[in-house]
Coordinates of N, CA and C in Angstrom, one line a residue:
M1 N -3.3 6.7 -12.6 CA -2.3 6.1 -11.8 C -2.0 7.0 -10.6
T2 N -1.6 6.4 -9.5 CA -1.3 7.1 -8.3 C 0.2 7.0 -8.0
S3 N 0.7 8.1 -7.6 CA 2.1 8.2 -7.1 C 2.2 7.6 -5.7
L4 N 3.0 6.6 -5.5 CA 3.1 5.9 -4.2 C 4.4 6.1 -3.6
Q5 N 4.4 6.5 -2.3 CA 5.6 6.6 -1.5 C 5.5 5.5 -0.4
C6 N 6.4 4.7 -0.3 CA 6.3 3.6 0.7 C 7.5 3.5 1.6
D7 N 7.3 3.3 2.9 CA 8.4 3.1 3.8 C 8.4 1.7 4.5
V8 N 7.7 0.8 3.8 CA 7.6 -0.6 4.4 C 8.9 -1.4 3.9
K9 N 10.0 -1.1 4.6 CA 11.3 -1.6 4.2 C 11.4 -3.1 4.3
N10 N 10.5 -3.8 5.1 CA 10.6 -5.2 5.2 C 9.7 -6.0 4.2
C11 N 9.1 -5.2 3.3 CA 8.3 -5.8 2.2 C 9.2 -6.3 1.1
A12 N 8.9 -7.5 0.6 CA 9.6 -8.0 -0.6 C 9.6 -7.2 -1.8
N13 N 8.6 -6.3 -1.9 CA 8.4 -5.5 -3.1 C 9.0 -4.0 -2.9
Y14 N 9.5 -3.8 -1.7 CA 10.0 -2.4 -1.4 C 11.4 -2.2 -2.1
R15 N 11.6 -1.0 -2.6 CA 12.9 -0.6 -3.1 C 12.9 0.9 -3.2
D16 N 13.8 1.6 -2.6 CA 14.0 3.0 -2.7 C 12.8 3.9 -2.5
N17 N 12.1 3.6 -1.4 CA 10.8 4.3 -1.0 C 9.7 4.1 -2.0
C18 N 9.8 3.1 -2.8 CA 8.8 2.8 -3.8 C 8.4 1.3 -3.8
C19 N 7.5 1.0 -4.6 CA 7.0 -0.4 -4.7 C 7.4 -0.9 -6.1
C20 N 7.8 -2.2 -6.2 CA 8.2 -2.7 -7.5 C 7.0 -3.5 -8.1
R21 N 5.9 -3.5 -7.5 CA 4.7 -4.2 -8.1 C 4.1 -3.2 -9.1
P22 N 3.3 -3.7 -10.1 CA 2.6 -2.9 -11.0 C 1.3 -2.3 -10.4
D23 N 0.9 -2.9 -9.3 CA -0.3 -2.5 -8.6 C -0.3 -2.9 -7.1
I24 N -1.1 -2.3 -6.3 CA -1.2 -2.8 -4.9 C -2.7 -2.8 -4.5
Q25 N -3.0 -3.4 -3.4 CA -4.4 -3.5 -2.9 C -4.4 -3.0 -1.5
V26 N -5.1 -1.9 -1.2 CA -5.3 -1.4 0.1 C -6.6 -1.9 0.7
E27 N -6.6 -2.5 1.9 CA -7.8 -3.0 2.5 C -8.2 -2.2 3.7
G28 N -9.5 -2.3 4.1 CA -10.0 -1.6 5.2 C -11.4 -1.1 4.9
S29 N -12.3 -2.0 4.5 CA -13.6 -1.6 4.0 C -14.4 -0.8 4.9
T30 N -14.2 -1.0 6.2 CA -15.0 -0.2 7.2 C -14.1 0.8 8.0
A31 N -12.9 1.0 7.5 CA -12.0 1.9 8.1 C -12.5 3.3 8.3
R32 N -12.2 3.9 9.4 CA -12.5 5.3 9.8 C -11.3 6.1 10.1
G33 N -10.1 5.4 9.9 CA -8.8 6.1 10.1 C -7.7 5.3 9.5
C34 N -6.6 5.9 9.3 CA -5.4 5.2 8.7 C -5.1 3.9 9.3
D35 N -5.1 3.9 10.7 CA -4.7 2.7 11.4 C -5.6 1.5 11.2
Q36 N -6.7 1.7 10.5 CA -7.7 0.6 10.2 C -7.6 0.1 8.7
T37 N -6.5 0.6 8.0 CA -6.2 0.2 6.7 C -4.9 -0.6 6.7
Y38 N -4.7 -1.3 5.6 CA -3.4 -2.1 5.4 C -3.2 -2.4 4.0
C39 N -2.0 -2.6 3.6 CA -1.6 -3.0 2.3 C -1.6 -4.5 2.2
S40 N -2.6 -5.1 1.5 CA -2.8 -6.5 1.4 C -1.8 -7.1 0.4
S41 N -1.0 -6.3 -0.3 CA 0.0 -6.7 -1.2 C 1.3 -7.0 -0.5
F42 N 1.4 -6.6 0.7 CA 2.6 -6.8 1.5 C 3.0 -8.2 1.6
M43 N 4.3 -8.5 1.4 CA 4.9 -9.8 1.6 C 6.2 -9.6 2.2
E44 N 6.4 -10.3 3.4 CA 7.7 -10.1 4.1 C 8.9 -10.6 3.3
K45 N 10.0 -9.9 3.3 CA 11.2 -10.3 2.6 C 11.6 -11.6 3.2
D46 N 12.1 -12.4 2.3 CA 12.6 -13.7 2.7 C 14.1 -14.0 2.3
G47 N 14.7 -12.9 1.9 CA 16.2 -13.0 1.6 C 16.4 -13.3 0.1
Y48 N 15.3 -13.4 -0.7 CA 15.4 -13.7 -2.1 C 14.9 -12.5 -2.9
S49 N 14.5 -12.7 -4.1 CA 14.0 -11.7 -5.0 C 12.6 -11.3 -4.5
N50 N 12.1 -10.2 -5.0 CA 10.8 -9.8 -4.6 C 9.7 -10.7 -5.1
S51 N 8.5 -10.6 -4.5 CA 7.5 -11.6 -4.8 C 6.8 -11.5 -6.1
C52 N 7.0 -10.4 -6.8 CA 6.3 -10.3 -8.1 C 7.3 -10.4 -9.3
G53 N 8.5 -10.7 -9.0 CA 9.5 -10.8 -10.0 C 10.0 -9.5 -10.7
C54 N 9.6 -8.4 -10.1 CA 10.0 -7.1 -10.6 C 11.0 -6.5 -9.6
S55 N 12.0 -5.8 -10.2 CA 13.0 -5.2 -9.3 C 13.1 -3.7 -9.5
V56 N 12.3 -3.2 -10.4 CA 12.4 -1.8 -10.8 C 11.3 -1.0 -10.0
P57 N 11.7 -0.1 -9.2 CA 10.7 0.7 -8.4 C 9.7 1.5 -9.3
N58 N 8.5 1.4 -9.0 CA 7.4 2.2 -9.7 C 7.1 3.5 -9.0
T59 N 7.2 4.6 -9.6 CA 6.8 5.8 -9.0 C 5.3 6.1 -9.1
S60 N 4.7 5.4 -10.0 CA 3.2 5.6 -10.3 C 2.6 4.2 -10.6
L61 N 1.6 3.8 -9.9 CA 1.0 2.5 -10.1 C -0.5 2.5 -9.8
D62 N -1.2 1.4 -10.2 CA -2.6 1.3 -10.0 C -2.8 0.9 -8.5
V63 N -3.6 1.6 -7.8 CA -3.9 1.3 -6.4 C -5.4 1.0 -6.3
K64 N -5.6 -0.3 -6.0 CA -7.0 -0.8 -5.7 C -7.3 -0.5 -4.2
C65 N -8.5 -0.2 -3.9 CA -8.8 0.2 -2.5 C -10.2 -0.2 -2.1
S66 N -10.3 -0.8 -0.9 CA -11.7 -1.2 -0.4 C -12.2 -0.3 0.7
A67 N -11.4 0.8 1.0 CA -11.8 1.7 2.1 C -13.0 2.5 1.7
Q68 N -14.2 2.0 1.9 CA -15.4 2.7 1.5 C -15.6 4.1 2.1
H69 N -15.0 4.4 3.2 CA -15.2 5.7 3.8 C -14.0 6.7 3.6
C70 N -13.1 6.3 2.7 CA -12.0 7.2 2.3 C -12.5 8.1 1.2
M71 N -12.2 9.4 1.3 CA -12.6 10.3 0.2 C -11.9 10.1 -1.1
Y72 N -10.9 9.3 -1.2 CA -10.2 9.0 -2.4 C -10.6 7.7 -3.1
Q73 N -11.4 6.9 -2.4 CA -11.8 5.6 -3.0 C -13.1 5.8 -3.8
K74 N -12.9 5.4 -5.1 CA -14.0 5.5 -6.0 C -14.1 4.2 -6.8
N75 N -15.2 3.5 -6.7 CA -15.4 2.2 -7.5 C -14.2 1.2 -7.3
G76 N -13.7 1.1 -6.1 CA -12.7 0.2 -5.8 C -11.3 0.6 -6.1
S77 N -11.1 1.8 -6.5 CA -9.7 2.3 -6.9 C -9.4 3.6 -6.1
C78 N -8.2 3.9 -6.0 CA -7.7 5.1 -5.3 C -7.6 6.2 -6.3
T79 N -8.2 7.4 -6.1 CA -8.2 8.5 -7.0 C -7.2 9.6 -6.6
A80 N -6.5 9.4 -5.4 CA -5.5 10.4 -4.9 C -4.4 10.5 -5.9
G81 N -3.8 11.7 -6.1 CA -2.7 11.8 -6.9 C -1.4 11.2 -6.3
M82 N -1.4 11.2 -5.0 CA -0.2 10.6 -4.3 C -0.7 10.0 -3.0
I83 N -0.2 8.8 -2.6 CA -0.4 8.2 -1.3 C 0.8 7.8 -0.7
S84 N 0.8 7.5 0.6 CA 1.9 7.0 1.4 C 1.5 5.8 2.1
V85 N 2.2 4.7 2.0 CA 2.0 3.5 2.7 C 3.1 3.4 3.8
C86 N 2.7 3.3 5.0 CA 3.7 3.3 6.2 C 3.7 1.9 6.9
G87 N 4.8 1.7 7.6 CA 5.0 0.5 8.4 C 6.4 0.0 8.3
S88 N 7.3 0.8 8.6 CA 8.8 0.5 8.3 C 9.2 -0.8 9.0
G89 N 8.6 -1.1 10.2 CA 9.1 -2.3 10.9 C 8.1 -3.5 10.7
A90 N 7.2 -3.4 9.8 CA 6.1 -4.4 9.6 C 6.7 -5.8 9.3
S91 N 6.1 -6.8 9.8 CA 6.4 -8.2 9.5 C 5.1 -8.9 9.0
R92 N 4.0 -8.2 9.2 CA 2.7 -8.7 8.7 C 1.9 -7.6 8.0
K93 N 0.9 -7.9 7.2 CA 0.1 -7.0 6.4 C -0.6 -6.0 7.4
D94 N -1.1 -6.5 8.5 CA -1.8 -5.6 9.4 C -1.0 -4.6 10.2
E95 N 0.3 -4.7 9.9 CA 1.2 -3.7 10.5 C 1.6 -2.6 9.6
T96 N 0.9 -2.6 8.4 CA 1.1 -1.5 7.4 C -0.2 -0.6 7.5
E97 N -0.1 0.5 6.8 CA -1.3 1.3 6.7 C -1.2 2.4 5.6
C98 N -2.3 2.8 5.1 CA -2.3 3.8 4.1 C -2.4 5.1 4.9
A99 N -1.3 5.9 4.9 CA -1.2 7.1 5.7 C -2.0 8.2 5.1
S100 N -2.4 8.0 3.8 CA -3.2 9.1 3.1 C -4.7 9.0 3.2
F101 N -5.2 8.0 4.0 CA -6.6 7.8 4.2 C -7.2 9.1 4.7
R102 N -8.3 9.5 4.1 CA -9.0 10.7 4.7 C -10.5 10.3 4.7
L103 N -11.1 10.4 5.9 CA -12.5 10.1 6.1 C -13.3 11.0 5.2
S104 N -14.3 10.4 4.5 CA -15.2 11.2 3.7 C -16.4 11.7 4.4

């Protein structure tokens, strides 16, 4: 499991710099930099409960990843001990990014 720090405050799954989902998916199969990745699990807040029905922040979760050129991506999963997802003002998935992406 990966420790996730998140600052995407407009996501329905965000709480206390963490994610309330049991897992997330980072996309960017051809990414060569952080700005070419995004959290496909992002869902904009709609004023109701979060999208997965969970309200407890997870400090460690399963991170699936398609970024083939990231040094932490192995067999579709993130192997980093900790990652950061950024996009504090995001209103769409493509306005988020995995700030921990490192070109392999």
